[in-house]
Amino acid sequence: MFIDETTITVKSGAGGDGCMSFRREKYVPRGGPDGGDGGNGGSVIFCTDSNLATLVDLRYQTRIEAGRGQHGKGKNLTGGRGANAIVRMPPGTVVHNEAGNILADLVAEDESFTLLKGGQGGRGNARFATSRNQAPRHCEPGTPGEEVTVRLELKLLADVGLVGFPNAGKSTLLSRLSAAHPKIADYPFTTLQPNLGIVRHGEYESFVLADLPGLIKGAHEGKGLGLRFLKHVERTRLLLITLECTAENAAEQMTTLRAELGQHNPALLKKPCAIVYTKADLLGPATDNFEDPLAELSARRFLISAVSGAGLAELVTYLGQQVSRQRGAEAAVRGDGSPKRP
């Protein structure tokens, strides 16, 4: 089950109480204070786990609490620290507070973020001993933990995002370029959730290709499935607009797709973009005479057939080169050799 949004309540552990105690030893009638401090409460830590692909585990675990610190004991024994609550989630998860503000954007593998710190343990009475008060009968309680409700939103980490109308051949293209096996059928909205596939190019290089449910006019207003899944192309390095080569209104479709992308997030219109015309096998012998309806656009265009394989090698080479170029540019900006996600 693909779950990309959920809301959970988390609570850090309370600190343990300090102890009031006095030494009790033979021949020591008035032993001094020896009450230990309480232990600190456990913190709530969010951590990415590359073995996870969805938020389904957190969908059914809506409340998570860290452990409470143990109380202090006599003989100056400090209470044990409460166990931290480690909340694991897939890379690409954004953490929002109840007001909708972003608290953390966890993109890197094994990245962690401490959302709530545990309560402080109280001081035992040994801490309050002075020259004027050698037998204090006072200790501190531990401070309580914090509680907050957050919304988790997963945005897939893919290099190339397939965007197009329903039944435009996106899933078929993904299945031909990678080992992914999305559901394929000859009716609209066959794809109901994003699908990822790893595309190999060259000897040792690869990139991640994402197939998203088809968009329709009004997707940014909630029509169809587009609004729910458009967020998954926000992190992609390249958009691949998919159009049927036999469509009579390809120019109109392109205008509609760009409008929906811009309405969702204007930054999507600034991403590098390429256009692929699918189902070239339907043209038959007329393939060589195909008239490009978007010839005036500067975007790179490809005519391909996922059935016969025509044009796929050229498309993969181009996509691989573009992704590698952007990864190199991002690594140069960071200066540490590691690529940075948008």
Short mmCIF file of C-alpha atoms in Angstrom, two decimals:
data_model
loop_
_atom_site.label_atom_id
_atom_site.label_comp_id
_atom_site.label_asym_id
_atom_site.label_seq_id
_atom_site.Cartn_x
_atom_site.Cartn_y
_atom_site.Cartn_z
CA MET A 1 0.00 0.00 0.00
CA PHE A 2 1.39 3.38 -1.01
CA ILE A 3 0.81 5.97 1.72
CA ASP A 4 2.42 9.39 1.20
CA GLU A 5 0.69 11.44 3.92
CA THR A 6 -0.18 10.77 7.54
CA THR A 7 -0.57 12.60 10.85
CA ILE A 8 0.99 11.38 14.09
CA THR A 9 1.24 12.62 17.67
CA VAL A 10 4.59 12.29 19.41
CA LYS A 11 5.60 12.89 23.02
CA SER A 12 9.00 13.07 24.63
CA GLY A 13 9.63 11.38 27.98
CA ALA A 14 9.36 13.19 31.30
CA GLY A 15 12.43 13.53 33.48
CA GLY A 16 12.69 11.39 36.61
CA ASP A 17 12.28 12.94 40.05
CA GLY A 18 15.27 13.63 42.26
CA CYS A 19 15.56 11.55 45.42
CA MET A 20 15.61 12.71 49.04
CA SER A 21 17.75 10.32 51.02
CA PHE A 22 20.30 10.29 53.86
CA ARG A 23 23.18 7.97 54.55
CA ARG A 24 22.34 5.24 56.99
CA GLU A 25 25.48 3.47 58.17
CA LYS A 26 26.51 1.83 61.41
CA TYR A 27 28.19 4.22 63.83
CA VAL A 28 27.17 7.17 61.62
CA PRO A 29 24.15 8.54 63.44
CA ARG A 30 23.77 11.63 61.29
CA GLY A 31 24.77 10.69 57.74
CA GLY A 32 24.72 13.38 55.11
CA PRO A 33 22.31 13.63 52.15
CA ASP A 34 22.87 11.11 49.35
CA GLY A 35 19.79 11.48 47.16
CA GLY A 36 20.63 11.02 43.46
CA ASP A 37 19.32 12.96 40.46
CA GLY A 38 16.51 11.75 38.26
CA GLY A 39 17.32 10.57 34.75
CA ASN A 40 16.49 12.63 31.67
CA GLY A 41 13.50 11.63 29.59
CA GLY A 42 13.87 10.17 26.11
CA SER A 43 13.79 12.38 23.02
CA VAL A 44 11.73 11.97 19.84
CA ILE A 45 14.06 11.56 16.85
CA PHE A 46 13.00 11.31 13.21
CA CYS A 47 15.36 9.24 11.07
CA THR A 48 15.31 8.29 7.38
CA ASP A 49 15.53 4.65 6.39
CA SER A 50 16.28 3.77 2.75
CA ASN A 51 14.54 0.40 3.21
CA LEU A 52 11.20 2.21 3.53
CA ALA A 53 9.25 3.45 0.51
CA THR A 54 5.99 4.68 2.05
CA LEU A 55 4.56 5.98 5.33
CA VAL A 56 2.27 2.99 5.74
CA ASP A 57 3.83 1.92 9.07
CA LEU A 58 3.08 5.31 10.61
CA ARG A 59 -0.45 5.33 9.21
CA TYR A 60 -1.48 2.80 11.86
CA GLN A 61 0.84 3.97 14.64
CA THR A 62 -0.57 7.40 15.24
CA ARG A 63 0.86 8.00 18.73
CA ILE A 64 4.49 7.50 19.69
CA GLU A 65 5.98 8.22 23.11
CA ALA A 66 9.57 8.21 24.34
CA GLY A 67 10.50 6.58 27.64
CA ARG A 68 10.33 8.37 30.99
CA GLY A 69 13.51 8.94 32.97
CA GLN A 70 13.85 6.85 36.12
CA HIS A 71 13.77 8.45 39.55
CA GLY A 72 16.98 9.06 41.46
CA LYS A 73 17.95 6.71 44.29
CA GLY A 74 19.90 6.81 47.50
CA LYS A 75 23.67 6.42 47.66
CA ASN A 76 23.89 9.18 45.01
CA LEU A 77 22.55 6.89 42.29
CA THR A 78 21.27 8.76 39.23
CA GLY A 79 18.15 7.39 37.59
CA GLY A 80 18.43 5.79 34.17
CA ARG A 81 17.74 7.81 31.05
CA GLY A 82 14.46 7.22 29.23
CA ALA A 83 14.60 5.43 25.90
CA ASN A 84 14.49 7.63 22.81
CA ALA A 85 11.61 7.20 20.39
CA ILE A 86 13.14 6.63 16.94
CA VAL A 87 10.58 7.33 14.22
CA ARG A 88 11.76 5.85 10.92
CA MET A 89 10.53 7.17 7.57
CA PRO A 90 11.61 7.04 3.92
CA PRO A 91 14.01 9.65 2.52
CA GLY A 92 12.10 12.55 1.03
CA THR A 93 9.73 13.02 3.99
CA VAL A 94 8.72 16.55 4.96
CA VAL A 95 7.63 17.23 8.55
CA HIS A 96 4.96 19.92 9.04
CA ASN A 97 3.59 21.32 12.29
CA GLU A 98 -0.13 21.90 12.85
CA ALA A 99 0.15 25.40 11.39
CA GLY A 100 1.54 23.96 8.16
CA ASN A 101 5.09 25.23 8.66
CA ILE A 102 7.97 22.96 7.65
CA LEU A 103 9.95 21.70 10.64
CA ALA A 104 12.30 19.41 8.71
CA ASP A 105 12.87 18.16 5.17
CA LEU A 106 14.64 14.81 5.47
CA VAL A 107 16.17 14.02 2.10
CA ALA A 108 19.49 12.27 2.68
CA GLU A 109 19.85 8.63 3.64
CA ASP A 110 20.27 8.04 7.40
CA GLU A 111 19.48 11.70 8.11
CA SER A 112 18.10 12.43 11.57
CA PHE A 113 16.26 15.28 13.25
CA THR A 114 15.47 15.66 16.94
CA LEU A 115 11.92 16.97 17.09
CA LEU A 116 11.40 16.95 20.86
CA LYS A 117 13.94 16.73 23.65
CA GLY A 118 13.18 14.74 26.76
CA GLY A 119 12.38 16.36 30.07
CA GLN A 120 15.22 17.21 32.45
CA GLY A 121 15.73 14.96 35.46
CA GLY A 122 15.21 16.59 38.87
CA ARG A 123 18.07 17.13 41.29
CA GLY A 124 18.37 15.01 44.43
CA ASN A 125 18.75 16.50 47.89
CA ALA A 126 22.52 15.92 47.82
CA ARG A 127 22.71 18.75 45.31
CA PHE A 128 21.29 21.24 47.81
CA ALA A 129 23.75 20.58 50.67
CA THR A 130 25.63 23.68 51.83
CA SER A 131 27.77 24.60 54.81
CA ARG A 132 24.75 26.19 56.44
CA ASN A 133 22.25 23.49 55.44
CA GLN A 134 23.98 20.16 55.70
CA ALA A 135 20.80 18.07 55.78
CA PRO A 136 18.50 19.53 53.11
CA ARG A 137 15.05 17.99 52.91
CA HIS A 138 14.37 19.20 49.43
CA CYS A 139 14.60 17.64 45.98
CA GLU A 140 13.29 18.56 42.54
CA PRO A 141 10.69 16.81 40.39
CA GLY A 142 11.59 16.07 36.80
CA THR A 143 10.27 18.36 34.07
CA PRO A 144 7.47 16.94 31.90
CA GLY A 145 7.92 15.89 28.31
CA GLU A 146 6.57 17.79 25.32
CA GLU A 147 3.78 16.66 23.02
CA VAL A 148 3.08 17.77 19.46
CA THR A 149 1.07 16.63 16.45
CA VAL A 150 2.84 16.70 13.09
CA ARG A 151 1.89 15.92 9.51
CA LEU A 152 4.29 13.83 7.47
CA GLU A 153 4.37 14.25 3.70
CA LEU A 154 6.42 12.02 1.43
CA LYS A 155 7.78 13.43 -1.81
CA LEU A 156 9.42 10.76 -3.93
CA LEU A 157 13.09 11.10 -4.81
CA ALA A 158 13.33 10.53 -8.56
CA ASP A 159 15.63 11.97 -11.21
CA VAL A 160 13.08 12.03 -14.04
CA GLY A 161 9.32 12.41 -13.70
CA LEU A 162 6.89 11.19 -16.37
CA VAL A 163 4.03 13.69 -16.73
CA GLY A 164 1.12 13.37 -19.13
CA PHE A 165 -2.55 12.72 -19.65
CA PRO A 166 -4.11 9.37 -18.70
CA ASN A 167 -3.42 6.48 -21.05
CA ALA A 168 -0.53 8.30 -22.77
CA GLY A 169 1.82 5.32 -22.48
CA LYS A 170 3.78 6.38 -19.40
CA SER A 171 3.54 3.04 -17.58
CA THR A 172 4.45 1.09 -20.71
CA LEU A 173 7.49 3.32 -21.19
CA LEU A 174 8.56 2.77 -17.58
CA SER A 175 8.25 -0.99 -17.96
CA ARG A 176 10.42 -0.96 -21.09
CA LEU A 177 13.16 1.25 -19.67
CA SER A 178 13.40 -0.40 -16.24
CA ALA A 179 12.61 -3.59 -14.38
CA ALA A 180 9.47 -2.04 -12.85
CA HIS A 181 6.15 -3.78 -13.50
CA PRO A 182 3.38 -1.17 -13.22
CA LYS A 183 -0.18 -2.09 -14.06
CA ILE A 184 -0.82 -1.53 -17.78
CA ALA A 185 -4.25 -1.52 -19.43
CA ASP A 186 -6.05 0.24 -22.26
CA TYR A 187 -8.19 2.56 -20.16
CA PRO A 188 -7.60 5.86 -18.33
CA PHE A 189 -6.30 6.04 -14.75
CA THR A 190 -4.80 2.57 -14.80
CA THR A 191 -2.00 4.02 -12.66
CA LEU A 192 -3.40 4.92 -9.24
CA GLN A 193 -0.11 5.55 -7.44
CA PRO A 194 3.44 6.56 -8.38
CA ASN A 195 5.76 3.86 -9.64
CA LEU A 196 9.54 4.04 -9.59
CA GLY A 197 12.02 2.27 -11.83
CA ILE A 198 15.81 2.29 -12.11
CA VAL A 199 17.05 2.92 -15.65
CA ARG A 200 20.57 1.77 -16.50
CA HIS A 201 22.70 3.75 -18.94
CA GLY A 202 26.34 3.39 -19.78
CA GLU A 203 28.32 0.72 -17.95
CA TYR A 204 27.88 1.73 -14.33
CA GLU A 205 25.41 4.62 -14.23
CA SER A 206 21.68 4.74 -13.60
CA PHE A 207 18.86 7.12 -12.76
CA VAL A 208 15.43 6.83 -11.17
CA LEU A 209 12.35 7.29 -13.35
CA ALA A 210 8.95 8.02 -11.77
CA ASP A 211 5.63 7.25 -13.44
CA LEU A 212 2.84 9.39 -12.00
CA PRO A 213 -0.94 9.03 -12.40
CA GLY A 214 -2.21 10.96 -15.40
CA LEU A 215 -3.18 14.59 -15.18
CA ILE A 216 -6.37 16.10 -16.50
CA LYS A 217 -7.56 19.66 -16.86
CA GLY A 218 -8.37 21.01 -13.41
CA ALA A 219 -5.94 18.68 -11.59
CA HIS A 220 -4.69 21.58 -9.44
CA GLU A 221 -8.28 22.00 -8.22
CA GLY A 222 -8.49 18.37 -7.17
CA LYS A 223 -9.93 16.80 -10.32
CA GLY A 224 -8.72 13.31 -11.11
CA LEU A 225 -5.67 12.12 -9.17
CA GLY A 226 -3.23 14.81 -10.22
CA LEU A 227 -3.41 17.11 -7.21
CA ARG A 228 -2.50 14.31 -4.82
CA PHE A 229 0.55 13.19 -6.76
CA LEU A 230 1.86 16.37 -8.41
CA LYS A 231 4.05 16.94 -5.34
CA HIS A 232 6.13 13.91 -6.35
CA VAL A 233 7.62 15.75 -9.34
CA GLU A 234 8.81 18.68 -7.19
CA ARG A 235 12.14 16.95 -6.41
CA THR A 236 12.81 15.57 -9.89
CA ARG A 237 15.74 16.93 -11.86
CA LEU A 238 13.99 16.62 -15.22
CA LEU A 239 10.38 16.46 -16.43
CA LEU A 240 9.51 14.18 -19.34
CA ILE A 241 6.22 15.31 -20.89
CA THR A 242 4.47 12.33 -22.48
CA LEU A 243 2.07 12.88 -25.42
CA GLU A 244 0.46 10.45 -27.86
CA CYS A 245 1.86 11.00 -31.33
CA THR A 246 -1.60 10.39 -32.82
CA ALA A 247 -3.33 13.01 -30.66
CA GLU A 248 -4.99 15.70 -32.76
CA ASN A 249 -4.69 18.32 -30.01
CA ALA A 250 -1.11 17.78 -28.83
CA ALA A 251 -0.41 21.51 -28.63
CA GLU A 252 -3.52 22.03 -26.51
CA GLN A 253 -2.56 19.13 -24.25
CA MET A 254 0.90 20.61 -23.76
CA THR A 255 -0.61 23.96 -22.80
CA THR A 256 -2.95 22.28 -20.33
CA LEU A 257 -0.15 20.23 -18.73
CA ARG A 258 2.04 23.29 -18.28
CA ALA A 259 -0.87 25.22 -16.80
CA GLU A 260 -1.58 22.48 -14.25
CA LEU A 261 2.08 22.23 -13.28
CA GLY A 262 2.33 26.00 -12.86
CA GLN A 263 -0.86 26.20 -10.82
CA HIS A 264 0.46 23.55 -8.45
CA ASN A 265 3.95 25.01 -8.11
CA PRO A 266 5.38 27.70 -10.43
CA ALA A 267 8.87 26.31 -9.81
CA LEU A 268 7.96 23.23 -11.86
CA LEU A 269 7.87 25.36 -15.02
CA LYS A 270 11.53 26.23 -14.46
CA LYS A 271 12.68 22.62 -14.43
CA PRO A 272 14.46 21.19 -17.48
CA CYS A 273 11.90 19.53 -19.70
CA ALA A 274 11.87 17.13 -22.63
CA ILE A 275 8.93 15.87 -24.71
CA VAL A 276 8.35 12.32 -25.83
CA TYR A 277 5.75 11.29 -28.42
CA THR A 278 4.63 7.75 -27.63
CA LYS A 279 2.95 4.95 -29.61
CA ALA A 280 4.87 5.63 -32.82
CA ASP A 281 4.00 2.10 -33.93
CA LEU A 282 0.43 3.32 -34.54
CA LEU A 283 1.71 5.53 -37.36
CA GLY A 284 2.82 2.53 -39.39
CA PRO A 285 4.76 3.48 -42.56
CA ALA A 286 3.96 7.16 -41.92
CA THR A 287 6.52 7.38 -39.12
CA ASP A 288 9.09 9.07 -41.37
CA ASN A 289 6.52 11.72 -42.33
CA PHE A 290 5.50 12.56 -38.76
CA GLU A 291 4.85 16.29 -38.39
CA ASP A 292 5.98 17.62 -35.02
CA PRO A 293 3.06 19.66 -33.61
CA LEU A 294 5.40 21.37 -31.11
CA ALA A 295 8.25 22.18 -33.47
CA GLU A 296 8.36 25.78 -32.27
CA LEU A 297 9.34 24.75 -28.73
CA SER A 298 12.99 24.65 -27.72
CA ALA A 299 12.54 21.53 -25.57
CA ARG A 300 14.17 18.34 -26.87
CA ARG A 301 11.60 16.02 -28.48
CA PHE A 302 11.61 12.28 -29.16
CA LEU A 303 9.36 10.00 -31.18
CA ILE A 304 9.36 6.54 -29.62
CA SER A 305 7.51 3.25 -29.55
CA ALA A 306 7.62 1.26 -26.33
CA VAL A 307 6.25 -1.72 -28.26
CA SER A 308 8.90 -1.90 -31.01
CA GLY A 309 11.64 -0.16 -29.02
CA ALA A 310 12.16 2.53 -31.66
CA GLY A 311 13.80 5.65 -30.23
CA LEU A 312 14.29 4.26 -26.73
CA ALA A 313 18.08 4.04 -26.84
CA GLU A 314 18.39 7.68 -27.92
CA LEU A 315 15.94 8.74 -25.19
CA VAL A 316 17.81 6.88 -22.43
CA THR A 317 21.14 8.33 -23.55
CA TYR A 318 19.76 11.87 -23.46
CA LEU A 319 18.11 11.44 -20.05
CA GLY A 320 21.22 9.85 -18.58
CA GLN A 321 23.42 12.69 -19.82
CA GLN A 322 21.05 15.36 -18.46
CA VAL A 323 20.79 13.70 -15.03
CA SER A 324 24.57 13.23 -14.78
CA ARG A 325 25.15 16.86 -15.75
CA GLN A 326 22.75 18.13 -13.08
CA ARG A 327 24.17 15.84 -10.41
CA GLY A 328 27.63 17.19 -11.16
CA ALA A 329 26.44 20.79 -10.99
CA GLU A 330 24.69 20.18 -7.65
CA ALA A 331 27.76 18.49 -6.20
CA ALA A 332 29.91 21.44 -7.28
CA VAL A 333 27.57 23.85 -5.52
CA ARG A 334 27.73 21.84 -2.32
CA GLY A 335 31.48 21.51 -2.61
CA ASP A 336 31.57 18.09 -0.90
CA GLY A 337 31.07 15.83 -3.88
CA SER A 338 27.62 14.67 -2.84
CA PRO A 339 24.57 15.50 -4.99
CA LYS A 340 21.89 17.75 -3.57
CA ARG A 341 18.20 17.21 -4.09
CA PRO A 342 16.04 20.14 -5.20
#
